[in-house]
Coordinates of C-alpha atoms in Angstrom, one line a residue:
M1 CA 90.7 74.2 71.4
P2 CA 93.2 72.2 73.7
A3 CA 96.7 71.7 72.5
W4 CA 97.5 68.3 71.8
P5 CA 101.3 67.3 72.5
E6 CA 103.4 64.7 70.6
V7 CA 103.4 62.7 73.9
I8 CA 100.6 63.0 76.3
M9 CA 100.8 62.3 79.9
E10 CA 98.1 63.9 81.8
R11 CA 95.2 63.0 84.1
I12 CA 91.7 62.9 82.6
D13 CA 88.9 62.6 85.3
N14 CA 85.4 61.2 84.9
L15 CA 82.4 63.0 84.1
I16 CA 79.6 62.7 86.6
G17 CA 76.6 65.1 86.8
G18 CA 78.4 67.6 84.6
A19 CA 81.3 67.9 86.8
L20 CA 84.8 66.1 86.7
R21 CA 85.7 63.7 89.4
G22 CA 88.8 62.2 90.3
G23 CA 90.1 59.2 92.5
R24 CA 92.8 56.8 92.9
A25 CA 95.0 57.2 89.7
V26 CA 95.4 54.4 87.3
D27 CA 98.0 54.4 84.6
V28 CA 97.3 54.0 80.8
Q29 CA 100.1 52.5 78.9
N30 CA 101.0 52.7 75.2
P31 CA 101.1 49.2 73.9
A32 CA 104.0 50.0 71.5
T33 CA 106.3 51.6 73.8
L34 CA 104.9 50.6 77.1
D35 CA 105.3 54.3 78.2
I36 CA 102.7 55.7 80.6
V37 CA 100.7 58.1 78.2
G38 CA 97.9 59.1 81.0
Q39 CA 96.0 58.5 84.2
V40 CA 92.2 58.1 84.9
P41 CA 90.6 57.5 88.2
A42 CA 89.4 54.0 89.4
A43 CA 85.7 54.7 90.0
T44 CA 84.3 53.4 93.1
A45 CA 80.7 52.1 93.8
D46 CA 79.7 55.4 95.2
D47 CA 80.7 57.1 92.1
L48 CA 78.6 54.7 90.1
D49 CA 75.8 55.4 92.2
D50 CA 76.1 59.0 91.7
A51 CA 76.4 58.7 87.9
V52 CA 73.2 56.6 87.8
A53 CA 71.5 59.3 89.9
A54 CA 72.6 62.0 87.7
A55 CA 71.5 60.1 84.5
R56 CA 68.2 59.4 86.0
A57 CA 67.7 63.2 87.0
A58 CA 68.6 64.2 83.5
L59 CA 65.8 62.2 82.0
A60 CA 63.4 64.8 83.6
S61 CA 65.2 67.8 82.0
D62 CA 64.6 69.4 78.7
W63 CA 66.4 66.4 77.3
H64 CA 63.1 64.9 76.7
K65 CA 62.4 67.2 73.9
A66 CA 63.3 65.8 70.5
D67 CA 64.3 69.0 68.9
V68 CA 66.6 69.7 72.1
R69 CA 68.4 66.5 71.6
Q70 CA 68.9 66.8 67.9
A71 CA 70.5 70.2 68.2
A72 CA 72.5 69.1 71.0
M73 CA 73.8 66.1 69.0
L74 CA 74.5 68.2 65.8
A75 CA 76.7 70.5 68.1
C76 CA 78.5 67.6 69.6
A77 CA 79.3 66.3 65.9
G78 CA 80.6 69.8 65.2
R79 CA 83.0 69.4 68.2
L80 CA 84.1 66.1 67.4
E81 CA 85.0 67.3 64.1
D82 CA 87.0 70.1 65.3
E83 CA 88.9 67.8 67.7
R84 CA 89.4 65.0 65.1
D85 CA 93.3 65.1 64.8
G86 CA 93.8 65.3 68.7
L87 CA 91.5 62.5 69.5
A88 CA 92.9 60.5 66.8
R89 CA 96.4 61.0 68.1
L90 CA 95.2 60.3 71.8
L91 CA 93.4 57.1 70.4
S92 CA 96.7 56.1 68.7
L93 CA 98.7 56.4 71.8
E94 CA 96.4 54.4 74.1
Q95 CA 95.3 51.8 71.8
G96 CA 98.3 51.1 69.6
K97 CA 96.8 51.4 66.0
T98 CA 98.2 53.5 63.3
L99 CA 97.3 57.2 63.2
A100 CA 95.8 56.7 60.0
A101 CA 93.4 54.0 61.4
A102 CA 92.5 56.2 64.3
R103 CA 91.6 59.1 62.0
V104 CA 89.2 56.6 60.2
E105 CA 87.8 55.6 63.5
V106 CA 87.0 59.1 64.6
D107 CA 85.3 59.7 61.2
I108 CA 83.1 56.6 61.5
A109 CA 82.0 58.0 64.9
L110 CA 81.3 61.3 63.4
R111 CA 79.2 59.7 60.7
I112 CA 77.1 57.7 63.0
L113 CA 76.5 60.8 65.4
R114 CA 75.3 62.9 62.4
H115 CA 73.2 60.0 61.2
Y116 CA 71.2 59.7 64.3
A117 CA 71.1 63.4 64.9
A118 CA 69.0 63.6 61.5
W119 CA 67.2 60.5 62.1
E120 CA 63.3 60.8 62.0
E121 CA 60.6 58.2 62.1
D122 CA 58.0 58.1 59.3
P123 CA 54.7 58.8 61.0
A124 CA 53.1 56.5 58.5
S125 CA 55.3 53.6 59.5
T126 CA 53.8 53.9 63.1
F127 CA 50.5 52.7 62.0
L128 CA 50.0 49.0 62.5
R129 CA 46.4 49.0 61.3
R130 CA 43.8 51.5 60.0
T131 CA 40.4 50.4 59.3
H132 CA 36.8 52.2 59.5
A133 CA 36.5 50.5 63.1
E134 CA 39.8 51.1 64.8
T135 CA 43.4 52.4 64.5
V136 CA 46.4 50.7 65.9
R137 CA 49.6 52.6 66.1
F138 CA 52.8 52.8 68.4
D139 CA 54.8 55.3 69.8
R140 CA 58.1 55.3 71.5
L141 CA 59.4 56.2 75.0
P142 CA 63.3 56.0 76.0
V143 CA 64.2 53.2 77.8
G144 CA 65.9 55.3 80.6
V145 CA 69.3 55.1 81.9
C146 CA 71.5 53.0 79.5
G147 CA 74.7 51.6 80.7
L148 CA 77.4 51.3 77.8
V149 CA 80.4 49.0 78.3
V150 CA 82.9 49.6 75.4
P151 CA 86.0 47.3 74.5
W152 CA 89.3 48.4 73.8
N153 CA 89.9 47.4 70.0
Y154 CA 87.5 50.3 68.7
P155 CA 86.8 52.6 71.7
L156 CA 85.2 55.3 69.8
A157 CA 83.4 53.5 66.9
I158 CA 81.9 51.1 69.1
L159 CA 80.8 53.6 71.7
F160 CA 79.3 55.7 69.1
M161 CA 77.4 52.6 67.6
K162 CA 75.6 52.6 71.0
L163 CA 75.8 56.4 71.9
G164 CA 74.1 57.6 68.7
P165 CA 70.7 55.6 68.6
A166 CA 70.6 55.9 72.7
L167 CA 70.7 59.7 72.6
R168 CA 68.4 60.3 69.8
A169 CA 65.8 58.1 71.5
G170 CA 66.1 60.2 74.7
N171 CA 68.0 58.1 76.8
T172 CA 70.9 59.3 79.4
L173 CA 74.0 57.3 79.6
V174 CA 76.6 56.0 82.0
I175 CA 79.5 54.8 80.0
K176 CA 82.3 52.5 81.0
P177 CA 85.2 52.4 78.6
A178 CA 87.7 49.6 78.6
P179 CA 90.2 50.1 81.5
T180 CA 93.1 50.0 79.1
T181 CA 91.5 52.6 76.5
P182 CA 89.7 55.2 78.5
L183 CA 91.5 58.4 77.6
T184 CA 89.9 59.5 74.3
T185 CA 86.4 58.6 75.9
L186 CA 87.1 60.8 78.7
R187 CA 88.3 63.4 76.6
L188 CA 85.4 63.3 74.4
A189 CA 82.8 63.3 77.4
A190 CA 84.5 66.5 78.7
L191 CA 84.1 68.1 75.3
F192 CA 80.4 67.1 75.1
A193 CA 79.7 68.3 78.7
E194 CA 80.1 72.0 77.4
I195 CA 77.1 71.1 75.1
L196 CA 74.7 68.6 76.7
P197 CA 72.8 69.0 79.8
A198 CA 74.3 67.9 83.0
G199 CA 73.8 64.2 83.5
V200 CA 73.1 63.1 80.0
I201 CA 76.5 61.5 79.8
N202 CA 78.4 60.2 82.7
T203 CA 81.5 58.0 82.7
V204 CA 82.9 55.5 85.2
T205 CA 86.6 54.1 84.6
G206 CA 87.8 50.8 86.3
D207 CA 88.2 47.1 85.7
G208 CA 85.6 44.2 85.6
D209 CA 84.4 44.8 89.2
I210 CA 83.0 48.3 88.3
G211 CA 81.5 46.7 85.0
T212 CA 79.7 43.9 87.2
L213 CA 78.4 46.7 89.6
L214 CA 76.9 48.6 86.6
S215 CA 75.2 45.6 84.8
A216 CA 73.6 44.7 88.4
H217 CA 72.7 48.3 89.2
G218 CA 69.0 48.7 90.0
G219 CA 69.0 52.3 88.7
I220 CA 70.2 51.2 85.2
D221 CA 67.5 50.2 82.7
K222 CA 69.5 48.6 79.9
V223 CA 72.9 47.5 79.3
S224 CA 74.5 47.4 75.9
F225 CA 78.0 45.4 76.1
T226 CA 80.4 44.6 73.4
G227 CA 83.2 42.2 74.3
S228 CA 84.0 38.6 74.5
T229 CA 81.4 35.8 74.9
A230 CA 82.6 34.8 78.3
T231 CA 82.3 38.2 79.6
G232 CA 79.0 38.7 77.9
R233 CA 77.6 35.7 79.8
R234 CA 78.7 37.4 83.1
V235 CA 76.9 40.5 82.1
M236 CA 73.7 38.8 81.3
A237 CA 74.0 36.8 84.8
S238 CA 74.5 40.2 86.5
A239 CA 71.5 41.8 84.8
A240 CA 69.1 39.0 85.3
P241 CA 67.8 39.8 88.8
T242 CA 66.4 43.3 87.6
L243 CA 65.4 41.9 84.2
K244 CA 67.4 44.7 82.4
R245 CA 67.1 45.0 78.7
L246 CA 70.4 43.9 77.0
T247 CA 72.2 44.3 73.7
L248 CA 75.3 42.1 73.6
E249 CA 77.7 42.0 70.6
L250 CA 80.0 39.2 71.4
G251 CA 82.9 37.1 70.0
G252 CA 83.4 35.9 66.5
N253 CA 85.0 33.5 64.3
D254 CA 84.0 34.6 60.8
P255 CA 84.5 32.3 57.9
A256 CA 85.1 33.3 54.2
I257 CA 84.4 30.7 51.4
V258 CA 86.5 31.3 48.3
L259 CA 85.6 29.5 45.1
A260 CA 88.0 28.7 42.2
D261 CA 86.4 31.4 39.9
A262 CA 86.9 34.3 42.4
D263 CA 89.2 37.0 41.3
L264 CA 92.5 36.0 42.8
E265 CA 94.2 39.3 43.5
R266 CA 91.2 41.3 44.4
T267 CA 89.7 38.6 46.7
A268 CA 93.2 38.0 48.5
A269 CA 93.6 41.9 48.9
R270 CA 90.0 42.4 50.3
L271 CA 90.4 39.4 52.6
Y272 CA 93.7 40.4 53.8
L273 CA 92.4 43.8 54.8
S274 CA 89.4 42.2 56.9
A275 CA 91.6 39.8 58.6
F276 CA 94.6 42.2 59.6
S277 CA 92.9 45.5 60.0
N278 CA 93.7 46.6 63.6
A279 CA 96.2 43.8 63.9
G280 CA 93.5 41.4 63.6
Q281 CA 91.7 42.7 66.8
V282 CA 88.3 43.1 65.1
C283 CA 85.2 41.0 66.3
A284 CA 83.9 40.8 62.8
A285 CA 87.1 40.2 61.1
V286 CA 87.7 37.1 58.7
K287 CA 89.2 34.6 61.1
R288 CA 89.4 31.6 58.9
V289 CA 89.5 31.2 55.0
Y290 CA 88.3 27.9 53.1
V291 CA 89.4 28.1 49.6
E292 CA 88.6 25.6 46.9
R293 CA 91.6 23.3 46.3
R294 CA 92.3 24.4 42.8
L295 CA 92.8 28.0 43.8
H296 CA 94.2 27.2 47.1
D297 CA 98.0 27.5 46.5
D298 CA 97.8 30.4 44.4
F299 CA 95.5 32.1 47.0
V300 CA 98.1 31.4 49.9
A301 CA 100.9 32.9 47.7
A302 CA 98.8 36.1 47.0
L303 CA 98.1 36.6 50.7
E304 CA 101.9 35.8 51.4
R305 CA 103.0 38.6 48.9
I306 CA 100.7 41.1 50.7
A307 CA 102.0 40.2 54.1
Q308 CA 105.7 40.3 53.0
G309 CA 105.2 44.0 52.3
I310 CA 103.6 45.2 55.6
T311 CA 105.6 47.4 58.0
V312 CA 104.6 46.7 61.6
G313 CA 105.4 49.6 64.0
E314 CA 104.4 52.3 66.6
G315 CA 101.1 53.8 65.8
L316 CA 102.3 57.6 65.3
D317 CA 105.1 56.4 62.9
P318 CA 104.1 57.4 59.5
A319 CA 105.7 54.4 58.0
S320 CA 103.6 51.7 60.2
Q321 CA 101.0 49.9 58.5
M322 CA 100.1 47.9 61.5
G323 CA 100.5 48.5 65.1
P324 CA 101.0 46.2 68.1
L325 CA 98.5 43.9 69.8
H326 CA 97.0 45.7 72.5
T327 CA 98.1 43.4 75.3
A328 CA 101.0 41.0 76.1
A329 CA 98.3 38.3 77.0
Q330 CA 96.7 38.8 73.7
R331 CA 100.0 38.6 72.0
D332 CA 101.0 35.5 73.9
F333 CA 97.7 33.9 73.1
V334 CA 98.1 34.2 69.5
V335 CA 101.6 33.0 69.8
S336 CA 100.5 29.9 71.6
L337 CA 98.1 29.2 68.6
L338 CA 100.9 29.6 66.1
D339 CA 103.2 27.4 68.1
R340 CA 100.4 24.6 68.2
A341 CA 99.9 24.9 64.4
A342 CA 103.6 24.6 63.8
A343 CA 104.0 21.5 66.0
D344 CA 101.1 20.0 64.0
G345 CA 102.9 20.5 60.6
A346 CA 101.3 23.6 59.5
R347 CA 103.2 26.1 57.0
I348 CA 103.5 29.4 58.8
F349 CA 104.6 32.5 56.7
R350 CA 105.7 35.6 58.5
D351 CA 108.5 37.2 56.4
G352 CA 108.9 40.9 56.1
P353 CA 110.5 43.8 57.6
D354 CA 112.0 43.4 60.9
L355 CA 109.8 44.4 64.0
P356 CA 110.7 47.6 65.7
D357 CA 113.3 47.8 68.4
L358 CA 110.5 48.8 70.8
P359 CA 109.5 46.8 74.1
G360 CA 105.6 46.7 72.9
H361 CA 103.5 43.8 71.9
F362 CA 104.4 43.5 68.2
L363 CA 103.8 40.4 65.9
R364 CA 104.3 40.1 62.1
P365 CA 101.4 39.1 60.1
A366 CA 101.0 35.4 59.8
I367 CA 99.5 33.4 56.9
V368 CA 99.1 29.8 58.0
S369 CA 98.3 27.0 55.5
N370 CA 98.5 23.2 55.6
L371 CA 96.4 22.8 58.7
P372 CA 93.1 20.9 59.3
H373 CA 89.7 22.4 60.1
D374 CA 89.8 21.0 63.7
S375 CA 93.0 22.8 64.5
A376 CA 93.1 25.2 67.4
L377 CA 93.8 28.3 65.1
V378 CA 90.8 27.6 63.1
Q379 CA 88.4 26.8 66.0
R380 CA 89.3 29.5 68.4
E381 CA 88.8 33.2 67.9
Q382 CA 92.6 34.4 67.7
F383 CA 91.7 37.9 67.7
G384 CA 95.3 38.7 66.1
P385 CA 97.2 38.9 63.1
A386 CA 97.4 35.2 62.1
L387 CA 95.0 33.9 59.4
P388 CA 94.4 30.1 58.8
V389 CA 93.7 29.0 55.1
V390 CA 92.1 25.6 54.6
A391 CA 91.6 23.7 51.2
F392 CA 88.1 22.2 50.5
D393 CA 86.9 20.1 47.4
R394 CA 83.1 20.3 47.6
V395 CA 80.9 23.4 48.4
E396 CA 78.9 21.2 50.7
E397 CA 82.1 20.5 52.7
A398 CA 82.9 24.3 53.0
V399 CA 79.5 25.1 54.3
A400 CA 79.5 22.5 56.8
M401 CA 82.9 23.6 58.1
A402 CA 81.9 27.3 58.0
N403 CA 78.7 26.5 60.1
D404 CA 80.9 24.4 62.5
S405 CA 81.3 27.0 65.2
D406 CA 79.6 28.4 68.1
F407 CA 79.8 31.9 66.8
G408 CA 77.8 33.4 64.1
L409 CA 78.6 37.0 63.7
G410 CA 79.6 37.4 60.1
A411 CA 80.3 35.0 57.0
S412 CA 81.1 35.8 53.2
V413 CA 81.2 33.9 50.0
W414 CA 83.5 35.0 47.2
S415 CA 83.0 34.2 43.5
A416 CA 82.6 35.6 40.0
D417 CA 79.1 34.0 39.9
E418 CA 77.2 36.3 42.3
D419 CA 74.0 34.0 41.9
Q420 CA 75.9 31.0 43.2
A421 CA 77.7 32.9 45.8
S422 CA 74.2 34.3 47.2
A423 CA 72.9 30.6 47.2
I424 CA 75.7 29.5 49.0
A425 CA 75.7 32.4 51.7
G426 CA 72.0 31.7 52.3
Q427 CA 73.1 28.4 54.0
L428 CA 75.5 30.0 56.2
I429 CA 74.4 30.8 59.9
A430 CA 75.5 34.3 60.8
G431 CA 74.0 37.7 61.5
S432 CA 75.8 39.3 58.6
L433 CA 76.2 37.6 55.1
Y434 CA 78.4 39.2 52.6
I435 CA 79.2 38.4 48.9
N436 CA 82.6 39.4 47.6
T437 CA 83.2 41.7 50.7
H438 CA 83.6 41.2 54.4
S439 CA 83.1 43.2 57.6
V440 CA 82.9 46.8 56.0
P441 CA 83.4 49.7 58.4
P442 CA 80.3 50.2 60.4
D443 CA 77.6 51.6 58.4
P444 CA 74.9 53.7 60.4
E445 CA 72.3 52.7 57.9
V446 CA 72.7 49.0 58.1
P447 CA 71.9 46.9 61.1
F448 CA 74.7 44.8 62.6
G449 CA 74.3 41.7 65.0
G450 CA 75.2 38.2 65.5
A451 CA 73.6 34.7 65.7
K452 CA 74.3 31.9 68.1
Q453 CA 76.9 33.0 70.7
S454 CA 77.9 36.0 68.8
G455 CA 75.2 38.1 70.7
L456 CA 71.7 39.3 71.3
G457 CA 70.1 42.3 69.5
V458 CA 71.5 44.5 67.0
E459 CA 73.5 47.9 66.6
L460 CA 73.0 50.5 63.8
G461 CA 70.3 51.1 61.6
D462 CA 66.6 51.7 62.3
W463 CA 66.8 48.4 64.1
A464 CA 68.9 50.0 66.7
M465 CA 66.1 52.6 67.8
D466 CA 64.2 49.5 68.9
E467 CA 67.0 48.5 71.1
Y468 CA 66.8 52.1 72.9
T469 CA 63.1 52.4 73.0
L470 CA 60.2 51.2 74.6
R471 CA 57.4 50.9 72.0
R472 CA 53.7 51.2 73.1
V473 CA 50.8 50.1 71.2
I474 CA 47.9 52.5 71.1
R475 CA 44.6 51.1 69.8
T476 CA 41.6 53.4 69.2
E477 CA 38.1 52.1 68.5
H478 CA 36.3 54.8 66.3
L479 CA 32.8 55.7 67.8
P480 CA 30.0 55.1 65.1
Q481 CA 29.3 58.3 63.3
G482 CA 26.6 60.5 65.4
A483 CA 27.3 58.4 68.5
L484 CA 27.3 60.5 71.8

């Protein structure tokens, strides 16, 4: 088992064809301290070509055998569990989230991997029709070489949302982690390389240029991308000439509608947790709240009480409850939205313990009220620790405001009357609808995907297996009894 020092400053290379490969060094920075915590290589076009070639060669290995894949995935899950603490520490250092949150993320990855390792399709479910005259069924083939492009906010959890079903289906992978959070992914790839056949998993690190080359590469059969809607459009354009299969999990601006009969303290606590987990840097977080006017002031006060007690700090500090934003650009964007809201007369609450005396990208959680639905903070995906709360008088008004967005990732309704809440939720346009909850941790049994400009396709659940397989229809016409 490798040693995991308190502060890591080491070089971690890419994995291509079962061997480590270096290149020009790129620094990886801790967003809390701005210390350099590691280096990775800048992959080249030749590196990508070699990674794709290795992945394609691995398709012809024993990897095509389902029992081989299952045994290997279970062994990888065991290795992931053994290295949980070290991986969580490395994740906290490079991403900025608290160590507790990083441990939860490793556990999510482990649960997803074990779920898909155990996945078996019910043979009866593959029959589409059975009559005395014919049988129609389907079988599955792997798509082939899959390019997995992973964001910086949840580098492990989102990777495994893709990796789990992709490997179980028999595909081989070229993984591109975000340029600012590559360390944990490369460390994990090196550990898995001791178990998996060479070429099953390959990594390439770098900026958007290598990502564009990956999505356009003729040797890659599918791209699964998680990131912003703007980048998703570019991925789609790059993939178009080769008609690649795509899964795109993109931006969100999730609304929550809170009715006057909702449990005040429970609802405020649950919505706060959804909105401010990972410093608000969650695609499926609650990003705007519409509260029935009778409850509005009390609800805002309840959120403010929670926010006031939050300690913001460096991820490895046990006292920290929220880490920094991941980049200076993201922090500055959130600040610009708050400044615009303040200039428009909004009430902004962000009291609490002082921010740490560190150079990183810290903000206190902000509860913003007394602003209209058409304000920039409500309309834009802030992706940071600022939650706008808007009052409404009629449910029809709240539904219209909730649906007034180009995004459609998730939406929730909160009420003591579950039937009423369900009826309201049915009017909302989103890929995931929630009653008295919102954006729970990724559940490997439950599909996740978006509507409108929040994406194409789904992650997780049995549906994810459709994203990573080619289903063939097999029709058999039964010969008449006694026929030659």
